[in-house]
CSV table of N, CA and C in Angstrom, one decimal:
chain,number,residue,atom,x,y,z
A,1,MET,N,92.6,116.1,90.5
A,1,MET,CA,93.7,115.5,90.5
A,1,MET,C,94.0,115.2,92.3
A,2,GLY,N,93.6,113.6,92.2
A,2,GLY,CA,94.0,113.0,93.3
A,2,GLY,C,95.2,112.5,94.0
A,3,ILE,N,95.4,112.3,95.1
A,3,ILE,CA,97.2,112.2,95.1
A,3,ILE,C,98.3,111.3,94.5
A,4,GLN,N,96.9,109.6,94.1
A,4,GLN,CA,97.8,109.1,93.2
A,4,GLN,C,98.4,109.7,92.3
A,5,ASP,N,97.1,110.4,91.4
A,5,ASP,CA,97.4,111.0,89.4
A,5,ASP,C,98.8,111.9,90.0
A,6,ILE,N,98.9,112.5,91.3
A,6,ILE,CA,100.0,113.3,91.0
A,6,ILE,C,101.6,112.6,91.2
A,7,ILE,N,101.2,111.3,92.3
A,7,ILE,CA,102.8,110.6,92.5
A,7,ILE,C,102.7,109.4,91.5
A,8,GLU,N,102.2,109.5,90.1
A,8,GLU,CA,102.0,108.8,89.3
A,8,GLU,C,102.6,109.5,88.1
A,9,GLY,N,102.5,110.8,88.1
A,9,GLY,CA,103.2,112.0,87.3
A,9,GLY,C,104.5,112.0,87.4
A,10,LYS,N,104.5,112.1,88.9
A,10,LYS,CA,105.7,112.0,88.8
A,10,LYS,C,106.9,111.3,88.6
A,11,LYS,N,106.3,109.9,88.9
A,11,LYS,CA,106.9,108.9,88.7
A,11,LYS,C,107.0,108.7,87.0
A,12,GLN,N,106.3,109.2,86.6
A,12,GLN,CA,106.2,109.6,85.3
A,12,GLN,C,107.7,110.3,84.5
A,13,TRP,N,107.7,111.3,85.2
A,13,TRP,CA,108.7,112.5,84.5
A,13,TRP,C,109.9,112.1,85.4
A,14,ARG,N,109.7,111.2,85.9
A,14,ARG,CA,111.4,110.7,86.6
A,14,ARG,C,111.6,109.5,86.2
A,15,ALA,N,110.6,109.0,85.0
A,15,ALA,CA,111.3,107.8,83.9
A,15,ALA,C,112.4,108.6,82.8
A,16,HIS,N,111.3,110.0,82.8
A,16,HIS,CA,111.4,110.4,81.5
A,16,HIS,C,112.5,111.5,81.5
A,17,VAL,N,113.2,112.1,82.8
A,17,VAL,CA,114.7,112.3,83.0
A,17,VAL,C,115.6,111.5,82.9
A,18,ALA,N,115.5,110.4,83.7
A,18,ALA,CA,116.4,109.2,83.9
A,18,ALA,C,117.1,109.3,81.7
A,19,ARG,N,115.8,108.9,81.2
A,19,ARG,CA,115.9,109.2,79.5
A,19,ARG,C,117.0,110.0,79.4
A,20,VAL,N,116.6,110.9,79.6
A,20,VAL,CA,117.0,112.5,78.7
A,20,VAL,C,118.3,111.6,79.3
A,21,LYS,N,118.9,112.0,80.5
A,21,LYS,CA,120.4,112.0,80.8
A,21,LYS,C,120.5,110.7,80.3
A,22,ALA,N,120.2,109.3,79.5
A,22,ALA,CA,121.1,108.4,79.1
A,22,ALA,C,120.9,108.8,77.8
A,23,LEU,N,120.8,109.9,77.0
A,23,LEU,CA,121.4,110.3,75.7
A,23,LEU,C,123.0,110.9,75.5
A,24,PRO,N,123.4,110.4,74.9
A,24,PRO,CA,124.7,111.0,74.1
A,24,PRO,C,124.7,112.3,74.8
A,25,PRO,N,125.8,113.4,75.2
A,25,PRO,CA,125.7,115.1,75.8
A,25,PRO,C,125.6,115.6,74.7
A,26,ASP,N,126.0,115.9,73.0
A,26,ASP,CA,125.7,117.0,72.9
A,26,ASP,C,124.2,116.7,72.0
A,27,TYR,N,123.7,115.4,72.5
A,27,TYR,CA,121.5,115.4,72.3
A,27,TYR,C,121.5,115.6,73.9
A,28,ARG,N,121.6,115.4,75.1
A,28,ARG,CA,121.3,116.2,76.3
A,28,ARG,C,121.3,117.7,75.6
A,29,ILE,N,121.9,117.7,75.8
A,29,ILE,CA,122.0,119.4,75.6
A,29,ILE,C,121.1,120.1,75.0
A,30,VAL,N,121.0,119.8,73.5
A,30,VAL,CA,120.2,120.2,72.8
A,30,VAL,C,119.1,120.3,72.8
A,31,TYR,N,119.0,118.7,73.9
A,31,TYR,CA,117.4,118.7,73.9
A,31,TYR,C,116.9,119.7,75.6
A,32,GLN,N,117.6,119.8,76.7
A,32,GLN,CA,117.4,120.5,77.8
A,32,GLN,C,117.5,122.4,77.1
A,33,GLU,N,118.4,122.5,76.3
A,33,GLU,CA,117.8,124.2,75.3
A,33,GLU,C,116.6,123.9,74.6
A,34,MET,N,116.0,123.1,74.1
A,34,MET,CA,114.2,122.3,73.5
A,34,MET,C,113.5,122.6,74.2
A,35,GLN,N,113.8,122.1,75.4
A,35,GLN,CA,113.5,122.0,76.3
A,35,GLN,C,112.8,123.4,77.6
A,36,LYS,N,113.3,124.2,77.2
A,36,LYS,CA,113.5,125.8,78.2
A,36,LYS,C,113.0,126.5,76.9
A,37,TYR,N,113.0,126.2,76.1
A,37,TYR,CA,112.2,126.8,74.4
A,37,TYR,C,111.1,126.8,75.1
A,38,LEU,N,110.6,125.7,74.6
A,38,LEU,CA,108.9,124.6,74.9
A,38,LEU,C,108.8,125.9,76.0
A,39,PHE,N,109.1,125.6,77.1
A,39,PHE,CA,108.7,126.0,78.2
A,39,PHE,C,108.6,127.2,78.1
A,40,LYS,N,109.3,128.6,76.9
A,40,LYS,CA,108.8,129.2,77.4
A,40,LYS,C,107.4,130.5,76.6
A,41,VAL,N,107.3,129.1,75.2
A,41,VAL,CA,107.0,129.5,73.9
A,41,VAL,C,105.3,129.4,74.4
A,42,GLY,N,104.9,127.4,75.5
A,42,GLY,CA,104.1,127.5,76.0
A,42,GLY,C,102.8,126.9,75.4
A,43,PRO,N,103.3,125.4,74.4
A,43,PRO,CA,102.0,124.4,74.1
A,43,PRO,C,101.1,124.5,75.3
A,44,VAL,N,100.1,125.1,74.8
A,44,VAL,CA,98.9,124.1,76.1
A,44,VAL,C,98.8,122.3,75.8
A,45,GLN,N,99.0,121.9,75.2
A,45,GLN,CA,99.3,120.3,75.6
A,45,GLN,C,101.1,119.8,75.5
A,46,LEU,N,101.7,120.5,76.3
A,46,LEU,CA,102.8,120.7,76.9
A,46,LEU,C,103.3,119.7,77.7
A,47,PRO,N,102.5,119.8,78.8
A,47,PRO,CA,102.7,119.0,80.3
A,47,PRO,C,101.9,117.6,80.3
A,48,ASP,N,100.4,117.9,78.9
A,48,ASP,CA,100.2,116.3,79.1
A,48,ASP,C,100.2,116.0,77.4
A,49,GLY,N,101.0,116.1,76.8
A,49,GLY,CA,100.4,115.6,75.4
A,49,GLY,C,102.7,114.9,75.1
A,50,GLY,N,102.1,114.1,74.5
A,50,GLY,CA,103.8,113.7,74.1
A,50,GLY,C,105.1,114.0,73.9
A,51,LEU,N,104.6,115.8,73.7
A,51,LEU,CA,106.1,116.1,72.3
A,51,LEU,C,107.7,115.8,72.8
A,52,LEU,N,107.3,115.7,74.0
A,52,LEU,CA,108.5,116.0,74.6
A,52,LEU,C,109.0,114.2,74.7
A,53,PRO,N,108.8,113.4,75.7
A,53,PRO,CA,108.7,111.9,75.4
A,53,PRO,C,109.1,112.0,74.3
A,54,GLY,N,108.1,112.4,73.2
A,54,GLY,CA,108.8,112.0,71.8
A,54,GLY,C,110.1,112.2,71.2
A,55,ILE,N,110.4,113.4,71.3
A,55,ILE,CA,111.8,114.4,71.4
A,55,ILE,C,112.6,112.7,72.1
A,56,VAL,N,113.0,112.8,72.6
A,56,VAL,CA,113.7,111.6,72.7
A,56,VAL,C,113.4,110.1,72.2
A,57,ASP,N,112.6,109.9,72.5
A,57,ASP,CA,112.3,109.0,71.2
A,57,ASP,C,113.2,109.3,70.0
A,58,PHE,N,112.6,110.1,69.0
A,58,PHE,CA,113.6,110.6,68.1
A,58,PHE,C,115.1,110.6,68.2
A,59,PHE,N,115.6,111.6,69.1
A,59,PHE,CA,116.8,111.7,69.6
A,59,PHE,C,117.2,110.1,70.0
A,60,ALA,N,117.1,109.4,71.3
A,60,ALA,CA,117.4,108.1,71.1
A,60,ALA,C,117.6,107.0,69.6
A,61,GLU,N,116.5,107.0,68.5
A,61,GLU,CA,117.0,106.9,67.5
A,61,GLU,C,118.0,107.2,66.5
A,62,GLY,N,118.4,108.4,66.8
A,62,GLY,CA,119.1,108.7,66.0
A,62,GLY,C,120.3,109.4,66.8
A,63,ALA,N,120.9,108.9,67.5
A,63,ALA,CA,121.7,108.7,68.5
A,63,ALA,C,121.6,107.2,68.1
A,64,ALA,N,121.4,106.0,68.6
A,64,ALA,CA,121.7,104.9,68.0
A,64,ALA,C,121.8,104.5,67.0
A,65,ALA,N,121.3,105.2,65.5
A,65,ALA,CA,121.6,104.7,64.3
A,65,ALA,C,123.5,105.8,63.8
A,66,GLY,N,124.1,106.6,64.8
A,66,GLY,CA,125.1,107.1,65.3
A,66,GLY,C,125.3,108.5,64.2
A,67,LYS,N,123.9,109.8,64.3
A,67,LYS,CA,123.6,110.8,63.8
A,67,LYS,C,124.5,111.8,64.4
A,68,GLY,N,124.5,112.6,64.3
A,68,GLY,CA,124.7,114.6,65.4
A,68,GLY,C,123.7,113.6,65.3
A,69,VAL,N,123.5,115.5,66.3
A,69,VAL,CA,121.9,115.6,66.4
A,69,VAL,C,121.1,116.4,65.9
A,70,LEU,N,122.3,117.8,65.6
A,70,LEU,CA,122.6,118.5,64.4
A,70,LEU,C,121.9,118.5,63.1
A,71,GLU,N,122.4,116.4,62.9
A,71,GLU,CA,122.1,116.1,61.3
A,71,GLU,C,120.9,116.1,61.4
A,72,LEU,N,120.3,115.8,63.0
A,72,LEU,CA,118.3,115.2,63.1
A,72,LEU,C,118.1,116.5,63.1
A,73,ILE,N,118.3,117.9,63.5
A,73,ILE,CA,117.4,118.8,63.7
A,73,ILE,C,117.2,120.3,62.9
A,74,GLY,N,119.3,120.3,62.2
A,74,GLY,CA,119.3,121.3,61.5
A,74,GLY,C,120.0,122.2,63.0
A,75,ASN,N,120.9,123.5,62.7
A,75,ASN,CA,121.0,124.5,63.1
A,75,ASN,C,120.5,125.2,64.2
A,76,ASP,N,119.3,125.2,63.5
A,76,ASP,CA,118.1,126.3,64.7
A,76,ASP,C,117.6,125.4,65.5
A,77,VAL,N,117.7,125.8,66.5
A,77,VAL,CA,117.0,124.7,67.6
A,77,VAL,C,116.1,125.3,67.7
A,78,ALA,N,115.4,127.4,67.8
A,78,ALA,CA,114.2,127.6,68.0
A,78,ALA,C,113.5,127.1,66.5
A,79,ALA,N,114.3,127.1,65.8
A,79,ALA,CA,113.0,127.1,63.6
A,79,ALA,C,112.5,125.7,64.1
A,80,PHE,N,113.1,123.8,64.3
A,80,PHE,CA,112.7,123.1,64.9
A,80,PHE,C,111.5,123.1,66.4
A,81,CYS,N,112.0,123.4,67.2
A,81,CYS,CA,110.9,123.4,68.0
A,81,CYS,C,108.7,124.8,67.7
A,82,ASP,N,110.0,125.8,66.9
A,82,ASP,CA,109.0,126.6,66.4
A,82,ASP,C,108.3,125.7,65.3
A,83,ASP,N,108.5,124.4,64.4
A,83,ASP,CA,108.1,124.0,63.6
A,83,ASP,C,107.1,122.8,64.2
A,84,LEU,N,107.3,122.6,65.6
A,84,LEU,CA,107.1,121.2,66.2
A,84,LEU,C,105.1,121.7,66.9
A,85,VAL,N,105.9,122.7,67.1
A,85,VAL,CA,104.6,124.1,67.5
A,85,VAL,C,104.4,124.4,66.5
A,86,LYS,N,103.2,124.6,66.0
A,86,LYS,CA,103.1,125.3,64.9
A,86,LYS,C,101.6,125.3,64.9
A,87,ASP,N,101.0,124.3,64.9
A,87,ASP,CA,99.4,124.0,65.1
A,87,ASP,C,99.1,123.2,65.9
A,88,SER,N,100.1,123.6,67.3
A,88,SER,CA,99.4,123.8,68.9
A,88,SER,C,99.2,125.3,69.2
A,89,PRO,N,98.2,125.0,70.1
A,89,PRO,CA,97.7,126.3,70.5
A,89,PRO,C,98.3,127.1,71.5
A,90,THR,N,99.2,127.5,71.9
A,90,THR,CA,99.9,128.5,72.8
A,90,THR,C,98.8,128.8,73.7
A,91,TYR,N,99.4,129.0,75.6
A,91,TYR,CA,99.7,129.7,76.0
A,91,TYR,C,98.9,131.5,75.9
A,92,ALA,N,100.3,132.0,74.8
A,92,ALA,CA,100.1,132.9,74.6
A,92,ALA,C,98.7,133.5,73.9
A,93,ASP,N,98.3,132.4,73.0
A,93,ASP,CA,97.0,132.6,72.5
A,93,ASP,C,95.5,132.3,73.0
A,94,ARG,N,95.6,132.5,73.8
A,94,ARG,CA,94.5,131.8,74.6
A,94,ARG,C,94.4,133.1,74.9
A,95,TYR,N,95.8,133.4,75.3
A,95,TYR,CA,94.8,135.6,76.0
A,95,TYR,C,94.7,135.8,75.0
A,96,GLN,N,95.6,135.9,73.7
A,96,GLN,CA,95.1,136.8,72.9
A,96,GLN,C,93.7,137.1,72.8
A,97,LYS,N,93.7,135.7,72.7
A,97,LYS,CA,91.8,135.4,71.7
A,97,LYS,C,90.9,135.5,73.4
A,98,SER,N,91.4,136.1,75.2
A,98,SER,CA,90.8,136.1,75.7
A,98,SER,C,90.5,138.1,76.6
A,99,ILE,N,91.4,138.6,75.2
A,99,ILE,CA,91.3,139.4,74.8
A,99,ILE,C,91.1,140.1,74.2
A,100,CYS,N,90.9,140.0,72.5
A,100,CYS,CA,90.7,140.8,71.8
A,100,CYS,C,89.3,139.9,71.8
A,101,GLY,N,89.0,138.3,72.0
A,101,GLY,CA,87.4,138.4,71.9
A,101,GLY,C,86.9,138.0,72.6
A,102,LYS,N,86.6,139.3,73.6
A,102,LYS,CA,85.6,140.1,74.7
A,102,LYS,C,85.0,140.7,73.4
A,103,PRO,N,83.1,140.4,74.0
A,103,PRO,CA,82.1,141.2,73.3
A,103,PRO,C,82.3,143.1,74.2
A,104,GLY,N,82.5,143.2,72.8
A,104,GLY,CA,82.2,145.0,72.9
A,104,GLY,C,83.7,145.8,73.0
A,105,THR,N,84.9,144.8,73.3
A,105,THR,CA,85.4,145.7,73.1
A,105,THR,C,86.4,145.9,71.9
A,106,ASP,N,87.0,147.0,71.3
A,106,ASP,CA,88.0,147.6,70.7
A,106,ASP,C,88.7,146.7,69.5
A,107,GLU,N,88.4,146.4,68.9
A,107,GLU,CA,90.0,145.5,68.1
A,107,GLU,C,91.2,146.2,67.3
A,108,THR,N,91.2,147.3,67.6
A,108,THR,CA,92.0,148.1,66.7
A,108,THR,C,93.6,147.9,66.7
């Protein structure tokens, strides 16, 4: 990764943060909680993928339609997040595979 890649990544992140700040307060609060949760759960593609920008797009459309954030995602934010990443490999999955997938280990 070169210096230009780092600079471009920072520009993209700052633009993303600006879009989050432009959301209505209730959407912004829920987005921030979702972001925290997703960083803890650790989908492998989270930093490189379009999941977080996709959530912002989804929220911006919902806000423009006059819907409340909980109308879009339901009352259980964690369940909504889990559903978003259910088919995505996580860092926990990688770790588990590295422990159990080594030849000669006892898988009891």
